[in-house]
mmCIF file of C-alpha atoms in Angstrom:
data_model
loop_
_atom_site.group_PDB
_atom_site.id
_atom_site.type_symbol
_atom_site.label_atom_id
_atom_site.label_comp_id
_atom_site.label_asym_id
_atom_site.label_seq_id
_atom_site.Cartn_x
_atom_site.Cartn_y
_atom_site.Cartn_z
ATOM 1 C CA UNK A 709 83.419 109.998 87.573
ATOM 2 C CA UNK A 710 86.784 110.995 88.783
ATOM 3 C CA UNK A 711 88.914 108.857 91.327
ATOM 4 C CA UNK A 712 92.137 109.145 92.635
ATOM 5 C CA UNK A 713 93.942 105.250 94.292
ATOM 6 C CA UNK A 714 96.581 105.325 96.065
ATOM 7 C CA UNK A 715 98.713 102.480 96.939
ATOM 8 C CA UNK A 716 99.271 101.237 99.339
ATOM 9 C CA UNK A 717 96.713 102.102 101.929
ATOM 10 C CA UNK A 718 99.286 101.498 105.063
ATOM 11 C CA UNK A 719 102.836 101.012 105.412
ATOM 12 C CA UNK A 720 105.247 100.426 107.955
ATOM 13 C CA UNK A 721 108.964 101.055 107.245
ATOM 14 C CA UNK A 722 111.897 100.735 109.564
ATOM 15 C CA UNK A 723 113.624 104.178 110.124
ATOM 16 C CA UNK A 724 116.098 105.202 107.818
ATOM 17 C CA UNK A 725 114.777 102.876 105.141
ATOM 18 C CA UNK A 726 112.639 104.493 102.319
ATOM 19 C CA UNK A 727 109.253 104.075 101.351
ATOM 20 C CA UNK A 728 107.648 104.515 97.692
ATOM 21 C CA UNK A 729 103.904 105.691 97.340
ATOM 22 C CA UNK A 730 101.895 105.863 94.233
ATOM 23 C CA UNK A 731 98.798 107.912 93.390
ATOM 24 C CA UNK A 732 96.397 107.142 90.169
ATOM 25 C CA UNK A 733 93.778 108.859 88.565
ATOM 26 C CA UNK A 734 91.026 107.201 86.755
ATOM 27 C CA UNK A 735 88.468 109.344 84.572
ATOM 28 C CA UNK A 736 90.535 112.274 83.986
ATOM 29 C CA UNK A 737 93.294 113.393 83.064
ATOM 30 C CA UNK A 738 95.859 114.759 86.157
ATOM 31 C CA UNK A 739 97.434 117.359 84.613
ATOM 32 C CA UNK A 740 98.548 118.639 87.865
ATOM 33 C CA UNK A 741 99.548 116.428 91.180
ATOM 34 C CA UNK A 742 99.729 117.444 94.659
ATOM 35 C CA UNK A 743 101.603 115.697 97.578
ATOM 36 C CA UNK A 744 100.292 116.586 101.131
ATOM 37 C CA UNK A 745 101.157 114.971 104.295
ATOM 38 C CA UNK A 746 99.319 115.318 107.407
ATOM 39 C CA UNK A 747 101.924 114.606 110.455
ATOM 40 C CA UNK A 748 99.676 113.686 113.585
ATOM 41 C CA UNK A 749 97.711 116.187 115.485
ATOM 42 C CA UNK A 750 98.174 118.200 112.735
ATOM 43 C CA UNK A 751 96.240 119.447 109.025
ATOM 44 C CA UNK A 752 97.452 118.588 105.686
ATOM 45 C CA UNK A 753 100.405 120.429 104.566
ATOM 46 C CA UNK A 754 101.589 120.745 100.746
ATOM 47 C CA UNK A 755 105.002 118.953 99.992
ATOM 48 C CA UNK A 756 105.814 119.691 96.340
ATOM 49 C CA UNK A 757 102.755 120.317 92.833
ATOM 50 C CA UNK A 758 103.733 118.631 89.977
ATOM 51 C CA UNK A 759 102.661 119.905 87.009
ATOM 52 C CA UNK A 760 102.849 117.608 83.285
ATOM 53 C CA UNK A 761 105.779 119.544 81.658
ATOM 54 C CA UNK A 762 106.402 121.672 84.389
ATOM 55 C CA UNK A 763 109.543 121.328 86.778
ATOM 56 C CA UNK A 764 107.863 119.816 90.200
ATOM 57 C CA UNK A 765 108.059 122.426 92.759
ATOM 58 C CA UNK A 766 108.565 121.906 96.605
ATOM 59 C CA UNK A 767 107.512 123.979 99.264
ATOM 60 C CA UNK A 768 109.738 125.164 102.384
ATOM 61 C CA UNK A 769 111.305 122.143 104.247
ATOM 62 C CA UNK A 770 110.158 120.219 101.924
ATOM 63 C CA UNK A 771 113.071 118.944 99.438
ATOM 64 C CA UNK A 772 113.627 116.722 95.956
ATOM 65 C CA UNK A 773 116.366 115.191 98.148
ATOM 66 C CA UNK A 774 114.098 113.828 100.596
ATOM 67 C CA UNK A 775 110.767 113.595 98.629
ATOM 68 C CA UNK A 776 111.286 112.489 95.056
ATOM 69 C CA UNK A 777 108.676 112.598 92.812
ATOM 70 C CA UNK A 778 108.060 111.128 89.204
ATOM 71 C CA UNK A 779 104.960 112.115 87.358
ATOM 72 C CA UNK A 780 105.805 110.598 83.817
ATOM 73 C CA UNK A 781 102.012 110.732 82.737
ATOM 74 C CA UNK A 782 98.593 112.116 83.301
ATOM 75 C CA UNK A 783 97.588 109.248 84.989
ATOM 76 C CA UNK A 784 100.100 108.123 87.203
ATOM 77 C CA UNK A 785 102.002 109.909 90.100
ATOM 78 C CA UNK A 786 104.631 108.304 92.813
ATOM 79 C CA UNK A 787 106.382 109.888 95.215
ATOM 80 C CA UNK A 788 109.310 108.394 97.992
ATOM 81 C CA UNK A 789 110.115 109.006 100.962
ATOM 82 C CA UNK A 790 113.582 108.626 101.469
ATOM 83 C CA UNK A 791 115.805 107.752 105.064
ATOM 84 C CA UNK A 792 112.235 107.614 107.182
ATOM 85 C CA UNK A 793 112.579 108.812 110.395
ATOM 86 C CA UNK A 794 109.894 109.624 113.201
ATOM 87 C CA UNK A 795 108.943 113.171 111.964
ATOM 88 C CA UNK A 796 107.537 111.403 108.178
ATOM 89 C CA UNK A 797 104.605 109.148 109.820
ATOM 90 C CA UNK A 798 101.616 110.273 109.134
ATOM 91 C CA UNK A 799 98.742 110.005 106.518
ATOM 92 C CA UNK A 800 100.259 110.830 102.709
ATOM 93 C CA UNK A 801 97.470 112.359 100.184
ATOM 94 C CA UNK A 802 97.723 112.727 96.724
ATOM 95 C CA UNK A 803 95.430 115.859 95.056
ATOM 96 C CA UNK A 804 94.628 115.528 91.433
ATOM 97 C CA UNK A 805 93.643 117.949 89.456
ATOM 98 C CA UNK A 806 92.358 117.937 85.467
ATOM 99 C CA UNK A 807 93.210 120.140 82.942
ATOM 100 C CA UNK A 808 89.489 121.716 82.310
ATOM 101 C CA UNK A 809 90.331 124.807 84.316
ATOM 102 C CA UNK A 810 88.615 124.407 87.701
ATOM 103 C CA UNK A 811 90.002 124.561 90.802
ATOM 104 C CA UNK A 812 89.065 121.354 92.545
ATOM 105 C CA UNK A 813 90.933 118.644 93.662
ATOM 106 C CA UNK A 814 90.025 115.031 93.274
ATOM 107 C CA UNK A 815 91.785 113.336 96.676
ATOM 108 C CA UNK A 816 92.917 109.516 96.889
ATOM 109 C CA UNK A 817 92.184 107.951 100.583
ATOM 110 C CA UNK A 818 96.129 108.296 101.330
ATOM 111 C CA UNK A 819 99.099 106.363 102.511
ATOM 112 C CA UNK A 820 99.080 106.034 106.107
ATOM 113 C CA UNK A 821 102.948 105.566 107.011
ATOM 114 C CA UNK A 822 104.374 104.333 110.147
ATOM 115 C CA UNK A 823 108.193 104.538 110.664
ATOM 116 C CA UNK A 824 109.483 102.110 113.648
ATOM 117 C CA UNK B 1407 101.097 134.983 104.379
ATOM 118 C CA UNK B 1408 97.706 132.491 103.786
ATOM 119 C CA UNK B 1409 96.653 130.881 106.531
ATOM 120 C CA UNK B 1410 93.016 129.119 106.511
ATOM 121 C CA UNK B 1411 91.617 129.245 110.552
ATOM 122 C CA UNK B 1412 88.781 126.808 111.983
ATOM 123 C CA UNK B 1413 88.427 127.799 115.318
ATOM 124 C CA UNK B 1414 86.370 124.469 116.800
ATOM 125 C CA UNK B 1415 87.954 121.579 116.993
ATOM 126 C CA UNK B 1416 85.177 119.792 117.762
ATOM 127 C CA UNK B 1417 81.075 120.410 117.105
ATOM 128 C CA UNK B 1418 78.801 118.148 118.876
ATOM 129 C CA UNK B 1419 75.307 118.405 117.795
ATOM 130 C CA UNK B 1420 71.771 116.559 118.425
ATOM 131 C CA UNK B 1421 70.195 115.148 115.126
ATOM 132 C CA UNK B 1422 67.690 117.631 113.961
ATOM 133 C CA UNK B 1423 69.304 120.793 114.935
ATOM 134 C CA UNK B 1424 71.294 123.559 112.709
ATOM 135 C CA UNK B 1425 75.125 123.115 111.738
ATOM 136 C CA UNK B 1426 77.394 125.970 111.399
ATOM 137 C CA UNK B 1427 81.202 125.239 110.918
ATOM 138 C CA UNK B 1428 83.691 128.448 111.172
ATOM 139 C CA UNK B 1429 85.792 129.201 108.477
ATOM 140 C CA UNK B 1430 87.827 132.354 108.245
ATOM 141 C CA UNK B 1431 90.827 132.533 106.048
ATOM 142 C CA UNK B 1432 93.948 135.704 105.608
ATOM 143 C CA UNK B 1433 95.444 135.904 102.223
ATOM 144 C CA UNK B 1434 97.795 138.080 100.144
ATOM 145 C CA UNK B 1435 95.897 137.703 96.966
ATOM 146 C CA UNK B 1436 92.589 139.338 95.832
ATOM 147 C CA UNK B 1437 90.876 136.269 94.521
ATOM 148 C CA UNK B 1438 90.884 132.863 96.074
ATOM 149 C CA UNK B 1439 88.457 129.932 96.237
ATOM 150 C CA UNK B 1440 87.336 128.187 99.293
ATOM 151 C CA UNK B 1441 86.377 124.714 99.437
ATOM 152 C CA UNK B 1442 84.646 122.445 102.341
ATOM 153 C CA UNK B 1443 86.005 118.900 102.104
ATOM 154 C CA UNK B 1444 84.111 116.457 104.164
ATOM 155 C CA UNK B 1445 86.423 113.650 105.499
ATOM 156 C CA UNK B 1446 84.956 110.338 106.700
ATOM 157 C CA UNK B 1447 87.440 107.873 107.898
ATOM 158 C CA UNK B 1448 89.186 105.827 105.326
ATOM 159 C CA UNK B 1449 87.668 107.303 102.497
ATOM 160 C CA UNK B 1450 88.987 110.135 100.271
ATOM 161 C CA UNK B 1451 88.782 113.881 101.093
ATOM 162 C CA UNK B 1452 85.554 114.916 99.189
ATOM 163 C CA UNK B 1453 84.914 118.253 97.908
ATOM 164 C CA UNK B 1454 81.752 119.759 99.589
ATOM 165 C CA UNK B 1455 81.720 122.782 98.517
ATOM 166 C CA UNK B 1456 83.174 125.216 96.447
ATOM 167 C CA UNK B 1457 82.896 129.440 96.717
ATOM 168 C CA UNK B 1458 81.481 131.702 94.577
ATOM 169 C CA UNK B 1459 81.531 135.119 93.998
ATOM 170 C CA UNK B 1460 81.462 137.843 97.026
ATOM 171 C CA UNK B 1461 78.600 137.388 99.444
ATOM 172 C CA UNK B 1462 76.914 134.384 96.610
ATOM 173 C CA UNK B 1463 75.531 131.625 98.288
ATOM 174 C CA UNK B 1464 77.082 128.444 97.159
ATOM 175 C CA UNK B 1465 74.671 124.726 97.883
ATOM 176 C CA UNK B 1466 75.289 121.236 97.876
ATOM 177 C CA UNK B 1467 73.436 118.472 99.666
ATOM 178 C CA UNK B 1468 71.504 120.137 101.919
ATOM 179 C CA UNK B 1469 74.896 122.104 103.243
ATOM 180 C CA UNK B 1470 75.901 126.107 101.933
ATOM 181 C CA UNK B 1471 78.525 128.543 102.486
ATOM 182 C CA UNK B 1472 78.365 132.134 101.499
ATOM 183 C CA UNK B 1473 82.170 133.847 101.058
ATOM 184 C CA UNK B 1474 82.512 137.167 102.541
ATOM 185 C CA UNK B 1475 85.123 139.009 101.356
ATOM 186 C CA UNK B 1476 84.718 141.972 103.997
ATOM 187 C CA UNK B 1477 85.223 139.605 106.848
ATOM 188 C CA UNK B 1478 87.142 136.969 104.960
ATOM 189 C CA UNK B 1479 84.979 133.927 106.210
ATOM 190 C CA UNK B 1480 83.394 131.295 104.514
ATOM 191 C CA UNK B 1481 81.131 129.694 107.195
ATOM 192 C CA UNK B 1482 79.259 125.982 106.527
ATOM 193 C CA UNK B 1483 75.556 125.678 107.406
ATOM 194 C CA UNK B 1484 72.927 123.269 107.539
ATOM 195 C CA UNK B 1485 69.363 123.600 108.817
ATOM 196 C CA UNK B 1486 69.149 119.916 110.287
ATOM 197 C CA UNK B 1487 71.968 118.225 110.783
ATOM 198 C CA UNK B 1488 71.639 113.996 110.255
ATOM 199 C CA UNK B 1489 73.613 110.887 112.245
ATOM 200 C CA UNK B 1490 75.206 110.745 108.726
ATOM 201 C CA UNK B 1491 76.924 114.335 108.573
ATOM 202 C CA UNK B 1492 79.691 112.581 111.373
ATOM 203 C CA UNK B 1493 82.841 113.629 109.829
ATOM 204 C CA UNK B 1494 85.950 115.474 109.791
ATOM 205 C CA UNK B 1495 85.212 118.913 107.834
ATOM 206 C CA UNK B 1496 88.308 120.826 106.602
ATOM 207 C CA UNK B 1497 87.937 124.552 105.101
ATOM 208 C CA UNK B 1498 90.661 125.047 101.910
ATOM 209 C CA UNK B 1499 91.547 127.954 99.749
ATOM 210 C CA UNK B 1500 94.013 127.807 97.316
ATOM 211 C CA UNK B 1501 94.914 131.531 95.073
ATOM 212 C CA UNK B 1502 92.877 132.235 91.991
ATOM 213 C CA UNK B 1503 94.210 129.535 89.048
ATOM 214 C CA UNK B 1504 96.542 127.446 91.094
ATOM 215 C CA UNK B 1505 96.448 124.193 92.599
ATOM 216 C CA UNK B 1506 98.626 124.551 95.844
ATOM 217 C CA UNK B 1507 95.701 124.294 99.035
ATOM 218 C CA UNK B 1508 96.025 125.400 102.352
ATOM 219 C CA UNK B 1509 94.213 123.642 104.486
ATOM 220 C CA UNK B 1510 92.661 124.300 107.953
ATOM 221 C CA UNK B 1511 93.036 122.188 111.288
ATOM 222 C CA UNK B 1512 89.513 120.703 110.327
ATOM 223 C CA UNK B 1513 86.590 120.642 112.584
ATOM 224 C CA UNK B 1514 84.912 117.164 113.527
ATOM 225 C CA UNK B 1515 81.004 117.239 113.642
ATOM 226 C CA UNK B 1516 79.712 114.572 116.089
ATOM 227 C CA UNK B 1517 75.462 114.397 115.309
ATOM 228 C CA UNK B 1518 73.924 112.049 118.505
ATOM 229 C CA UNK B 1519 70.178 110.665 117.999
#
């Protein structure tokens, strides 16, 4: 079947340090990755799709700056959040999806991060 | 714009009885899917269910969802709900061929014995 890991699980970063996150898929092929993060109290809001030989696009207030991401193959996704502060805790998900033409998204459990 | 709305925050139920989750969704485009993703803590997001076609009645165990264009919804039902359907539901769409999801606030369903 298809899984999505994400490492690590939890992470607790002193603010203004940075943070990498990495997202895997395992039984198919991601052609297509999705960054969410869900800031407390709130629901799960897109940060940037990247898209195998596509240019990775980020949605309002969400920059390249901040948020790198690399997605070199169609396993394998990371993303970094650079200068933590406060307003970037929350619970990171990474959204897979394969290149068959459906819809769905295959989710990984997350990166919880805490900035102190 | 798109917007995906969940009105309850919070369904507490008694094992045994029915399950209906609100869904109701505004969008620019014509055709979208809607998903259910049922959430249990520290697990992955897990795709529930998935629309159809106008007013088609979409299944998957033991829960459905019927989207209706005319009043943009896309309710979840169950006839008996079980200790095990505890979770955090969230109602998606995302436009016709792309990947970018907009989630709702997510409703948690509490079943007691």
């Amino acid at each position: 079947g298809a899984l999505v890991y994400q490492y690590p699980r939890r992470t607790i970063c002193k603010s203004g340090t940075s943070m990498r996150m990495e997202c895997q898929a395992v039984g198919f092929q991601a052609t297509s990755v999705a960054w969410y993060r869900q800031s407390p109290q709130k629901t799960f809001e897109l940060i940037a799709l990247s898209t195998v030989n596509s240019a990775i696009k980020y949605e309002q207030n969400f920059t390249q700056e901040k948020f790198p991401i690399s997605h070199p193959n169609l396993s394998f996704s990371s993303m970094t959040v650079l200068n933590a502060y406060l307003e970037d805790r929350g619970l990171y998900l990474c959204g897979a999806r394969d290149q068959t033409g459906r819809a769905e998204q295959f989710f990984g459990p997350g990166t919880r991060l805490t900035v102190l | 714009g798109d917007s995906v709305t969940q009105k309850e925050g919070l369904v507490t139920l008694t094992e045994g009885l029915p399950v209906m989750l609100n869904c109701t969704y505004q969008t620019i485009y014509s055709n979208a899917f809607l998903f259910w993703y049922v959430h249990y803590l520290n697990e992955s997001p897990r795709l529930l269910l998935k629309s159809s076609t106008d007013n088609k009645r979409t299944e998957h165990q033991g829960f459905h969802a019927t989207l209706h264009k005319s009043s943009s919804s896309f309710h979840l039902q169950k006839s008996s709900a079980q200790l095990s359907d505890s979770a955090l539901y969230y109602c998606a769409r995302t436009p016709s061929g792309y990947n970018k999801l907009t989630f709702g606030k997510g409703t948690v369903l509490l079943v007691s014995p």
